[in-house]
XYZ file of C-alpha atoms in Angstrom:
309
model
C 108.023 143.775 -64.230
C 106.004 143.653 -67.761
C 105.349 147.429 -68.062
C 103.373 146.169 -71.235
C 100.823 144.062 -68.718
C 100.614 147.349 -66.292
C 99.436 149.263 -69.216
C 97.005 146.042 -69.813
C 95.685 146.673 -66.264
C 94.741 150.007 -65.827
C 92.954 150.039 -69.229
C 90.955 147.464 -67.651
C 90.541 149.060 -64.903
C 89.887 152.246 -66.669
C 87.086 150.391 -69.112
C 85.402 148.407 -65.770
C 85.472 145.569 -68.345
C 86.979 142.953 -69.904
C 85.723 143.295 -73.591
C 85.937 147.123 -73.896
C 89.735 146.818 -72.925
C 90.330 144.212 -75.328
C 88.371 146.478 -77.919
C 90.556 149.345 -76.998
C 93.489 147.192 -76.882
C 92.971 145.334 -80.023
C 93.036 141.818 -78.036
C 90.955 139.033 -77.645
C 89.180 139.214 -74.323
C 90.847 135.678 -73.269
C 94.373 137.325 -74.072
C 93.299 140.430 -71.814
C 91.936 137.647 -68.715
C 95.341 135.495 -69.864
C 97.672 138.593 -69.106
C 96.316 139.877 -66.206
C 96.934 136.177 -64.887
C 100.969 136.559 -65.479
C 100.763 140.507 -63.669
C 98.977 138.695 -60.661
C 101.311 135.721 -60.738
C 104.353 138.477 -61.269
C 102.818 140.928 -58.227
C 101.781 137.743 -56.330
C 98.229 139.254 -55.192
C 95.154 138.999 -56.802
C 94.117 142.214 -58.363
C 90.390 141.583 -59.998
C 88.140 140.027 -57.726
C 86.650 137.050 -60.361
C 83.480 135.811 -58.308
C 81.293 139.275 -59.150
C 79.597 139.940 -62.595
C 80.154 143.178 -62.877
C 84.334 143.441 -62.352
C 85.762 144.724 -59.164
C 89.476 145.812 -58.250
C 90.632 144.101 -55.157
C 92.435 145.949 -51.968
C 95.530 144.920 -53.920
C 94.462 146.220 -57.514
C 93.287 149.233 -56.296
C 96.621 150.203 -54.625
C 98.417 148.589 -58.219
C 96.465 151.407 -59.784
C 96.683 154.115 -58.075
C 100.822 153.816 -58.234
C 100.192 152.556 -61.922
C 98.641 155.904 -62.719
C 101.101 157.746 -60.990
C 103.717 155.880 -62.839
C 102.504 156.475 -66.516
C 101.887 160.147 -65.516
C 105.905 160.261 -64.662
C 106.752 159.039 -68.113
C 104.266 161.150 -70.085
C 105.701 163.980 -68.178
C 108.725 162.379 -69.391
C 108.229 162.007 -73.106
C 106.482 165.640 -72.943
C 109.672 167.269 -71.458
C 111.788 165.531 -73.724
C 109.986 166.106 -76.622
C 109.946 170.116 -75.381
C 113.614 170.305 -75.473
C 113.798 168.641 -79.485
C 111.458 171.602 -80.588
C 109.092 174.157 -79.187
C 107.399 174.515 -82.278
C 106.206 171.126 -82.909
C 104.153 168.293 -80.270
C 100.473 168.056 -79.472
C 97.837 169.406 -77.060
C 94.840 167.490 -75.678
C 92.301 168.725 -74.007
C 89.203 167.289 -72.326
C 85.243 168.712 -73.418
C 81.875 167.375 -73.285
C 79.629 168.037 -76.086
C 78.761 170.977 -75.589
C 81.506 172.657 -73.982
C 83.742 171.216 -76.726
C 81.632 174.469 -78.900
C 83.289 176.890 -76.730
C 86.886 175.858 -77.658
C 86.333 176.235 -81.233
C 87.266 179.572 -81.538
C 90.418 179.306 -78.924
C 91.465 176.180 -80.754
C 91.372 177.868 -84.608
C 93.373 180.867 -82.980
C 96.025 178.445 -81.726
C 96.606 176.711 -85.050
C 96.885 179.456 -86.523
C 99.546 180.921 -84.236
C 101.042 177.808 -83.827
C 100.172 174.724 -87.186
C 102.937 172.781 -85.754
C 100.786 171.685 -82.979
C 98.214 169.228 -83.151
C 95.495 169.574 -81.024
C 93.353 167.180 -79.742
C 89.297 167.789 -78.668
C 88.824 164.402 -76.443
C 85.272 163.880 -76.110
C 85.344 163.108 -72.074
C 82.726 163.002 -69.409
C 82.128 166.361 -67.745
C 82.020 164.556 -64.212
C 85.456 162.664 -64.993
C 87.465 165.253 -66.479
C 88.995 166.721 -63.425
C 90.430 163.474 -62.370
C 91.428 162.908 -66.043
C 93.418 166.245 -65.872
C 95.225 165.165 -61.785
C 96.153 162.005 -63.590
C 97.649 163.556 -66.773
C 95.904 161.340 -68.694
C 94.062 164.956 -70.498
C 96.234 168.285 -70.842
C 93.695 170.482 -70.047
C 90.445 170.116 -69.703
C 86.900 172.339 -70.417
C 84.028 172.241 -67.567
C 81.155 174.302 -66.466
C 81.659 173.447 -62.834
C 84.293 174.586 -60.115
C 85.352 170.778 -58.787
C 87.067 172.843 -56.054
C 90.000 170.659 -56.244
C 93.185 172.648 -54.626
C 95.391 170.149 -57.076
C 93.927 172.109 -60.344
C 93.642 175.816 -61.590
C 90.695 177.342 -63.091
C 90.056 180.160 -65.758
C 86.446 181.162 -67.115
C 86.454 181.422 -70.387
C 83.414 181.740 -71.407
C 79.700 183.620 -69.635
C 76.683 180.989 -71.080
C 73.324 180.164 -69.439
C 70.962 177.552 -70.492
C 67.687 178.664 -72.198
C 64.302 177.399 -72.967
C 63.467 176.688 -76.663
C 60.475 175.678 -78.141
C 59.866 174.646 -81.946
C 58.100 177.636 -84.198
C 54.715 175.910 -84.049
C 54.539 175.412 -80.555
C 51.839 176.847 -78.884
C 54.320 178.768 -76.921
C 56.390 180.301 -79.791
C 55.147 183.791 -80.006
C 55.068 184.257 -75.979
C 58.243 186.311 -74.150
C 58.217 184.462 -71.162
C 55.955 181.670 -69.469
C 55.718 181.113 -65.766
C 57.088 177.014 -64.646
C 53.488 176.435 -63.523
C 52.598 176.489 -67.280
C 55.164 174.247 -68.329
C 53.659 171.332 -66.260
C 51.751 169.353 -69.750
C 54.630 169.937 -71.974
C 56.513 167.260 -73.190
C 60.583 167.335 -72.190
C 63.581 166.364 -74.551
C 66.396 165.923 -71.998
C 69.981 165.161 -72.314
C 70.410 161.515 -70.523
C 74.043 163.020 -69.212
C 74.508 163.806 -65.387
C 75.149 167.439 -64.810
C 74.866 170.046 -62.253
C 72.339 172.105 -64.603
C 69.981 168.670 -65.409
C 69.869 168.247 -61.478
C 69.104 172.077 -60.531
C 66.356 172.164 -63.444
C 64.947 169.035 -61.565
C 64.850 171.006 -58.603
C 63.423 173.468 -59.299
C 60.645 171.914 -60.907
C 60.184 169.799 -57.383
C 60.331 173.310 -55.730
C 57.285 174.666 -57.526
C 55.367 171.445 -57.571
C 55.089 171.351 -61.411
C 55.495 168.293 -63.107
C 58.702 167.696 -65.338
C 57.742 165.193 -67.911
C 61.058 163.935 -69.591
C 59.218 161.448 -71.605
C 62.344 161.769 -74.292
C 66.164 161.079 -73.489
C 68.989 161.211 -75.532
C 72.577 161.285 -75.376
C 73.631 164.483 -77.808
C 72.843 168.355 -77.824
C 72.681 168.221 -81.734
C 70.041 165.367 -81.760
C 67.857 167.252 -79.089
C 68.201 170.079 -80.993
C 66.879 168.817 -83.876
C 64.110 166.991 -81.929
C 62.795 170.592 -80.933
C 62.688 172.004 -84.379
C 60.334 169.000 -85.669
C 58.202 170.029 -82.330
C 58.155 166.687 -80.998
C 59.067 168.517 -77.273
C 61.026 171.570 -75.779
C 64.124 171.768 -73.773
C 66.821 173.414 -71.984
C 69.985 173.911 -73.760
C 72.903 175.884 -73.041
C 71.951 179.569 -75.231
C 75.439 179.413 -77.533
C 74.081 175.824 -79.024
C 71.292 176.939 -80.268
C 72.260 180.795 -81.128
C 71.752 180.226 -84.543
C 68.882 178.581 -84.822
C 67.364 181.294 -82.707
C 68.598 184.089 -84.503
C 67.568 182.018 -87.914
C 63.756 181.804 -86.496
C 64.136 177.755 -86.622
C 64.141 177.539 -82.581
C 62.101 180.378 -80.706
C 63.526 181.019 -77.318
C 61.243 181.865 -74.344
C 62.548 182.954 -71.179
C 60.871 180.796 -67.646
C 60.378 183.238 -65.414
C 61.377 181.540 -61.950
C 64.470 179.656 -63.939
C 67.434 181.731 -64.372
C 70.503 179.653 -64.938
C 73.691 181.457 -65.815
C 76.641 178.534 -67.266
C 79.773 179.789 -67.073
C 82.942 177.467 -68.874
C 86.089 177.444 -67.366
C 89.733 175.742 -68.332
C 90.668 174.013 -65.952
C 94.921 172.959 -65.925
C 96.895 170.780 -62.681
C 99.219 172.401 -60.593
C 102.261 171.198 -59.195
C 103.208 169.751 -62.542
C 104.862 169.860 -65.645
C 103.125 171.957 -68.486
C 104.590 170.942 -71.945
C 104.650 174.053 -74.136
C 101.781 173.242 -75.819
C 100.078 173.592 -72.881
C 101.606 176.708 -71.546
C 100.977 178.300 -75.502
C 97.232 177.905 -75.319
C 97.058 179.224 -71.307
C 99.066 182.270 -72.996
C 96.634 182.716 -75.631
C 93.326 182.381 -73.949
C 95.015 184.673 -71.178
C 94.892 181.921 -67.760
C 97.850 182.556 -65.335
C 100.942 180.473 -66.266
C 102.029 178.245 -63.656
C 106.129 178.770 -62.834
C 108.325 176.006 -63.457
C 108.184 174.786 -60.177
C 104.468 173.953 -60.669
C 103.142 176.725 -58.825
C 101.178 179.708 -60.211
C 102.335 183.043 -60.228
C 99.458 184.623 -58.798
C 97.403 182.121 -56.661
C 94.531 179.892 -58.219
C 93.321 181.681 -61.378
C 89.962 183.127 -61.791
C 90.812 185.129 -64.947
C 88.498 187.100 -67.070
C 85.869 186.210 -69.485
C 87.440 186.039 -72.941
């Protein structure tokens, strides 16, 4: 079997299309279709069901990728161990982060180079929602969330004690008030980040809860461009407190707390279990503090819930 072609397939598979695989591939997207021909031919089962427009694993290329994934896992592993035992002072260390959560690493991640500059590190800009999985597969290191996925498979260490706040620009009409109750809030005009996230959906909540309406007239896909949104007045927002600490302490964003919305964020690390840690790895869960799993894959003192650093 083409090892080269499985590789072609789950990046497909990964992508959920044809073109962005041959983009991340570097390959025409008739040499992507034209390989994934010889895998079926090889496998003899059909693995991408053709007659859909949107593309669709079959029974068959679903199985093919969960035991691909497990595969290129095993020789990651592989490479990882092997490249362990040539020198401890020398690989690299990926980790997963969103935007924002990507902020609270910063500190963690200058530490690290400093103790150890033989290292690179990687900051992989990754979906909250799919970073979990990402981590199971091996695909990330580690991995930086503000959720508990409650997965048994994967440890978790708060790092970090955030909450979201409520900013509005200097001139707003709001600017010099404290605090505001929701019911006042019902007119105003909502930046909001077009990202899925536990904090988005409770905010939605809780503005169903108190019958106030939650006008998101403006969506857009970075902290940093909402941010700067705000500060030309053009709406308010939530956003979490340590992305906008300067700007607040600077007098460019005003921050006014909403009464019946509380919302504490807290930003854990988040590492598998039951499976190799390179050094790397095991270097930064040293330095930040997390429980260090024991070579056999299990931790040392049950599923971590360390300390806020």
């Amino acid at each position: 079997m083409d090892l080269a072609l499985l590789k072609l397939f789950e990046t497909v598979a990964e992508e959920g299309s044809f073109s962005r695989a041959g983009q991340r591939l570097f390959r025409s997207q008739p040499a992507i279709s034209l390989a994934l021909r010889r895998l079926e031919e090889d496998l003899g089962v059909v693995l991408i069901d053709r007659s859909t427009r949107s593309l669709r694993l079959t029974d068959a290329g679903r199985k093919v990728s969960t035991y691909t994934k497990e595969f290129f896992t095993l020789e990651r592993e592989m490479r990882v161990a092997l490249s362990d035992l040539r020198s401890r002072a020398a690989g690299k260390l990926t980790i997963g982060a969103n935007e924002s959560t990507a902020l609270y690493l910063l500190g963690h991640v200058e530490r690290f180079r400093h103790e150890h500059p033989g290292i690179q590190v990687e900051l992989r800009r990754s979906l909250s929602s799919q970073i979990p999985q990402a981590v199971r597969d091996g695909s990330l290191e580690l991995g930086a969330i503000s959720y508990d996925p409650a997965d048994p498979n994967l440890s978790l260490f708060r790092l970090y004690d955030d909450r979201l706040t409520f900013v509005v620009s200097p001139d707003h009409r709001l600017a010099g008030r404290k605090s505001v109750s929701i019911a006042e809030l019902g007119s105003e005009t909502f930046i909001a980040h077009n990202v899925v996230s536990p904090y988005r959906a409770r905010v939605i909540e809780t503005f169903r809860l108190h019958a106030v309406p939650l006008n998101m007239e403006i969506e857009m896909p970075t902290i940093e461009t909402i941010r700067r949104l705000v500060q030309r007045n053009l709406g308010v927002a939530f956003l979490p407190k340590m992305c906008v600490e300067r700007q607040i302490e600077s007098s460019a964003l005003r921050e006014v707390a909403v009464r019946e919305l509380r919302m504490e964020r807290q930003i854990h690390l988040v590492y598998p279990l039951g499976r190799y840690l390179s050094q790397a790895s095991r270097a930064f869960l040293e330095l930040v503090g997390a429980p260090i799993p024991e070579a056999n894959g299990e931790p040392s003192d049950g599923r971590a819930s360390g300390s806020v650093i």
